[in-house]
mmCIF file with all atom_site columns, C-alpha atoms in Angstrom:
data_model
loop_
_atom_site.group_PDB
_atom_site.id
_atom_site.type_symbol
_atom_site.label_atom_id
_atom_site.label_alt_id
_atom_site.label_comp_id
_atom_site.label_asym_id
_atom_site.label_entity_id
_atom_site.label_seq_id
_atom_site.pdbx_PDB_ins_code
_atom_site.Cartn_x
_atom_site.Cartn_y
_atom_site.Cartn_z
_atom_site.occupancy
_atom_site.B_iso_or_equiv
_atom_site.pdbx_formal_charge
_atom_site.auth_seq_id
_atom_site.auth_comp_id
_atom_site.auth_asym_id
_atom_site.auth_atom_id
_atom_site.pdbx_PDB_model_num
ATOM 1  C CA . GLU F 1 1  ? 19.052 -9.848  26.352  1.00 0.00 ? 1  GLU F CA 1
ATOM 2  C CA . ALA F 1 2  ? 16.380 -8.248  24.129  1.00 0.00 ? 2  ALA F CA 1
ATOM 3  C CA . ALA F 1 3  ? 16.965 -4.798  25.750  1.00 0.00 ? 3  ALA F CA 1
ATOM 4  C CA . ALA F 1 4  ? 20.700 -5.018  25.094  1.00 0.00 ? 4  ALA F CA 1
ATOM 5  C CA . SER F 1 5  ? 19.835 -5.655  21.252  1.00 0.00 ? 5  SER F CA 1
ATOM 6  C CA . VAL F 1 6  ? 17.593 -2.380  20.906  1.00 0.00 ? 6  VAL F CA 1
ATOM 7  C CA . PRO F 1 7  ? 20.112 -0.116  19.728  1.00 0.00 ? 7  PRO F CA 1
ATOM 8  C CA . GLN F 1 8  ? 21.262 -2.532  16.827  1.00 0.00 ? 8  GLN F CA 1
ATOM 9  C CA . VAL F 1 9  ? 17.747 -3.248  16.087  1.00 0.00 ? 9  VAL F CA 1
ATOM 10 C CA . GLY F 1 10 ? 16.842 0.388   15.847  1.00 0.00 ? 10 GLY F CA 1
ATOM 11 C CA . LYS F 1 11 ? 19.710 0.937   13.415  1.00 0.00 ? 11 LYS F CA 1
ATOM 12 C CA . ALA F 1 12 ? 18.732 -1.996  11.385  1.00 0.00 ? 12 ALA F CA 1
ATOM 13 C CA . LEU F 1 13 ? 15.028 -0.624  11.182  1.00 0.00 ? 13 LEU F CA 1
ATOM 14 C CA . LYS F 1 14 ? 16.266 2.710   10.231  1.00 0.00 ? 14 LYS F CA 1
ATOM 15 C CA . LYS F 1 15 ? 18.312 1.335   7.499   1.00 0.00 ? 15 LYS F CA 1
ATOM 16 C CA . ALA F 1 16 ? 15.508 -0.868  6.156   1.00 0.00 ? 16 ALA F CA 1
ATOM 17 C CA . GLN F 1 17 ? 13.120 1.956   6.282   1.00 0.00 ? 17 GLN F CA 1
ATOM 18 C CA . ARG F 1 18 ? 15.446 4.254   4.348   1.00 0.00 ? 18 ARG F CA 1
ATOM 19 C CA . GLU F 1 19 ? 16.037 1.757   1.690   1.00 0.00 ? 19 GLU F CA 1
ATOM 20 C CA . LEU F 1 20 ? 12.117 1.127   1.275   1.00 0.00 ? 20 LEU F CA 1
ATOM 21 C CA . ILE F 1 21 ? 11.494 4.881   1.379   1.00 0.00 ? 21 ILE F CA 1
ATOM 22 C CA . ASP F 1 22 ? 14.253 5.330   -1.331  1.00 0.00 ? 22 ASP F CA 1
ATOM 23 C CA . LEU F 1 23 ? 12.597 2.466   -3.479  1.00 0.00 ? 23 LEU F CA 1
ATOM 24 C CA . LYS F 1 24 ? 9.012  3.901   -3.155  1.00 0.00 ? 24 LYS F CA 1
ATOM 25 C CA . GLU F 1 25 ? 10.159 7.440   -4.038  1.00 0.00 ? 25 GLU F CA 1
ATOM 26 C CA . SER F 1 26 ? 11.910 5.890   -7.062  1.00 0.00 ? 26 SER F CA 1
ATOM 27 C CA . LEU F 1 27 ? 8.595  4.120   -8.094  1.00 0.00 ? 27 LEU F CA 1
ATOM 28 C CA . ILE F 1 28 ? 6.607  7.306   -7.856  1.00 0.00 ? 28 ILE F CA 1
ATOM 29 C CA . LEU F 1 29 ? 9.152  9.440   -9.802  1.00 0.00 ? 29 LEU F CA 1
ATOM 30 C CA . ASN F 1 30 ? 9.670  6.864   -12.481 1.00 0.00 ? 30 ASN F CA 1
ATOM 31 C CA . ARG F 1 31 ? 5.981  6.537   -12.911 1.00 0.00 ? 31 ARG F CA 1
ATOM 32 C CA . ARG F 1 32 ? 5.865  10.369  -13.338 1.00 0.00 ? 32 ARG F CA 1
ATOM 33 C CA . LEU F 1 33 ? 8.573  10.645  -15.553 1.00 0.00 ? 33 LEU F CA 1
ATOM 34 C CA . MET F 1 34 ? 7.491  7.919   -17.871 1.00 0.00 ? 34 MET F CA 1
ATOM 35 C CA . ALA F 1 35 ? 3.924  9.594   -18.107 1.00 0.00 ? 35 ALA F CA 1
ATOM 36 C CA . PHE F 1 36 ? 5.553  13.001  -18.777 1.00 0.00 ? 36 PHE F CA 1
ATOM 37 C CA . ARG F 1 37 ? 7.841  11.390  -21.632 1.00 0.00 ? 37 ARG F CA 1
ATOM 38 C CA . ARG F 1 38 ? 4.822  9.544   -22.986 1.00 0.00 ? 38 ARG F CA 1
ATOM 39 C CA . VAL F 1 39 ? 6.238  6.192   -22.826 1.00 0.00 ? 39 VAL F CA 1
ATOM 40 C CA . PRO F 1 40 ? 3.875  3.539   -24.071 1.00 0.00 ? 40 PRO F CA 1
ATOM 41 C CA . LYS F 1 41 ? 1.745  2.064   -21.281 1.00 0.00 ? 41 LYS F CA 1
ATOM 42 C CA . SER F 1 42 ? 2.938  -1.520  -22.015 1.00 0.00 ? 42 SER F CA 1
ATOM 43 C CA . GLU F 1 43 ? 6.595  -0.267  -21.349 1.00 0.00 ? 43 GLU F CA 1
ATOM 44 C CA . GLN F 1 44 ? 5.541  1.807   -18.206 1.00 0.00 ? 44 GLN F CA 1
ATOM 45 C CA . THR F 1 45 ? 3.975  -1.305  -16.950 1.00 0.00 ? 45 THR F CA 1
ATOM 46 C CA . THR F 1 46 ? 7.134  -3.605  -17.364 1.00 0.00 ? 46 THR F CA 1
ATOM 47 C CA . LEU F 1 47 ? 9.295  -0.984  -15.786 1.00 0.00 ? 47 LEU F CA 1
ATOM 48 C CA . PHE F 1 48 ? 6.951  -0.415  -12.912 1.00 0.00 ? 48 PHE F CA 1
ATOM 49 C CA . ASP F 1 49 ? 6.670  -4.168  -12.396 1.00 0.00 ? 49 ASP F CA 1
ATOM 50 C CA . GLN F 1 50 ? 10.579 -4.374  -12.206 1.00 0.00 ? 50 GLN F CA 1
ATOM 51 C CA . LYS F 1 51 ? 10.551 -1.607  -9.577  1.00 0.00 ? 51 LYS F CA 1
ATOM 52 C CA . ARG F 1 52 ? 7.838  -3.144  -7.565  1.00 0.00 ? 52 ARG F CA 1
ATOM 53 C CA . GLU F 1 53 ? 9.612  -6.491  -7.734  1.00 0.00 ? 53 GLU F CA 1
ATOM 54 C CA . GLN F 1 54 ? 12.794 -4.906  -6.554  1.00 0.00 ? 54 GLN F CA 1
ATOM 55 C CA . PHE F 1 55 ? 10.929 -3.222  -3.778  1.00 0.00 ? 55 PHE F CA 1
ATOM 56 C CA . GLU F 1 56 ? 9.118  -6.601  -2.640  1.00 0.00 ? 56 GLU F CA 1
ATOM 57 C CA . ARG F 1 57 ? 12.678 -8.421  -2.747  1.00 0.00 ? 57 ARG F CA 1
ATOM 58 C CA . THR F 1 58 ? 14.176 -5.716  -0.453  1.00 0.00 ? 58 THR F CA 1
ATOM 59 C CA . TYR F 1 59 ? 11.063 -5.918  1.936   1.00 0.00 ? 59 TYR F CA 1
ATOM 60 C CA . HIS F 1 60 ? 11.497 -9.645  2.261   1.00 0.00 ? 60 HIS F CA 1
ATOM 61 C CA . LYS F 1 61 ? 15.050 -9.417  2.707   1.00 0.00 ? 61 LYS F CA 1
ATOM 62 C CA . TRP F 1 62 ? 14.419 -7.367  5.663   1.00 0.00 ? 62 TRP F CA 1
ATOM 63 C CA . VAL F 1 63 ? 11.702 -9.475  6.996   1.00 0.00 ? 63 VAL F CA 1
ATOM 64 C CA . ARG F 1 64 ? 14.111 -12.434 6.903   1.00 0.00 ? 64 ARG F CA 1
ATOM 65 C CA . PHE F 1 65 ? 17.053 -10.428 8.369   1.00 0.00 ? 65 PHE F CA 1
ATOM 66 C CA . PHE F 1 66 ? 14.756 -9.641  11.426  1.00 0.00 ? 66 PHE F CA 1
ATOM 67 C CA . SER F 1 67 ? 13.293 -13.099 11.577  1.00 0.00 ? 67 SER F CA 1
ATOM 68 C CA . GLU F 1 68 ? 16.742 -14.757 11.727  1.00 0.00 ? 68 GLU F CA 1
ATOM 69 C CA . GLN F 1 69 ? 17.551 -12.489 14.686  1.00 0.00 ? 69 GLN F CA 1
ATOM 70 C CA . GLY F 1 70 ? 14.592 -13.759 16.510  1.00 0.00 ? 70 GLY F CA 1
ATOM 71 C CA . ILE F 1 71 ? 12.579 -10.528 15.999  1.00 0.00 ? 71 ILE F CA 1
ATOM 72 C CA . LEU F 1 72 ? 8.997  -10.448 14.842  1.00 0.00 ? 72 LEU F CA 1
ATOM 73 C CA . LEU F 1 73 ? 8.435  -7.435  12.511  1.00 0.00 ? 73 LEU F CA 1
ATOM 74 C CA . ARG F 1 74 ? 5.161  -6.195  13.013  1.00 0.00 ? 74 ARG F CA 1
ATOM 75 C CA . ASP F 1 75 ? 5.210  -2.803  10.962  1.00 0.00 ? 75 ASP F CA 1
ATOM 76 C CA . LEU F 1 76 ? 8.235  -1.909  9.321   1.00 0.00 ? 76 LEU F CA 1
ATOM 77 C CA . ASP F 1 77 ? 7.020  1.809   8.305   1.00 0.00 ? 77 ASP F CA 1
ATOM 78 C CA . ARG F 1 78 ? 6.269  2.410   12.045  1.00 0.00 ? 78 ARG F CA 1
ATOM 79 C CA . GLY F 1 79 ? 9.274  0.535   13.430  1.00 0.00 ? 79 GLY F CA 1
ATOM 80 C CA . LEU F 1 80 ? 7.257  -1.872  15.364  1.00 0.00 ? 80 LEU F CA 1
ATOM 81 C CA . VAL F 1 81 ? 8.964  -5.165  16.412  1.00 0.00 ? 81 VAL F CA 1
ATOM 82 C CA . ASP F 1 82 ? 8.443  -7.891  18.962  1.00 0.00 ? 82 ASP F CA 1
ATOM 83 C CA . PHE F 1 83 ? 11.030 -9.998  20.749  1.00 0.00 ? 83 PHE F CA 1
ATOM 84 C CA . PRO F 1 84 ? 9.010  -13.176 21.105  1.00 0.00 ? 84 PRO F CA 1
ATOM 85 C CA . TYR F 1 85 ? 11.875 -15.444 22.504  1.00 0.00 ? 85 TYR F CA 1
#
């Protein structure tokens, strides 16, 4: 049963990785742009915190998704999962 779900899991992993990479890149780019534009530190912190929270929500969304499928997510960046059931 686990072997049959591998292609779908692979697709979901790739989608999750892409979303998180996009958010990480957005965090880095926004940080650099704010520094370049000399945005006050307090404003930078607020905007950075909002982006970081978005990243965390997305990460936890994917952890829940895999958990609900009975899949243990070991390392999302490397695509490591276990099928414990």
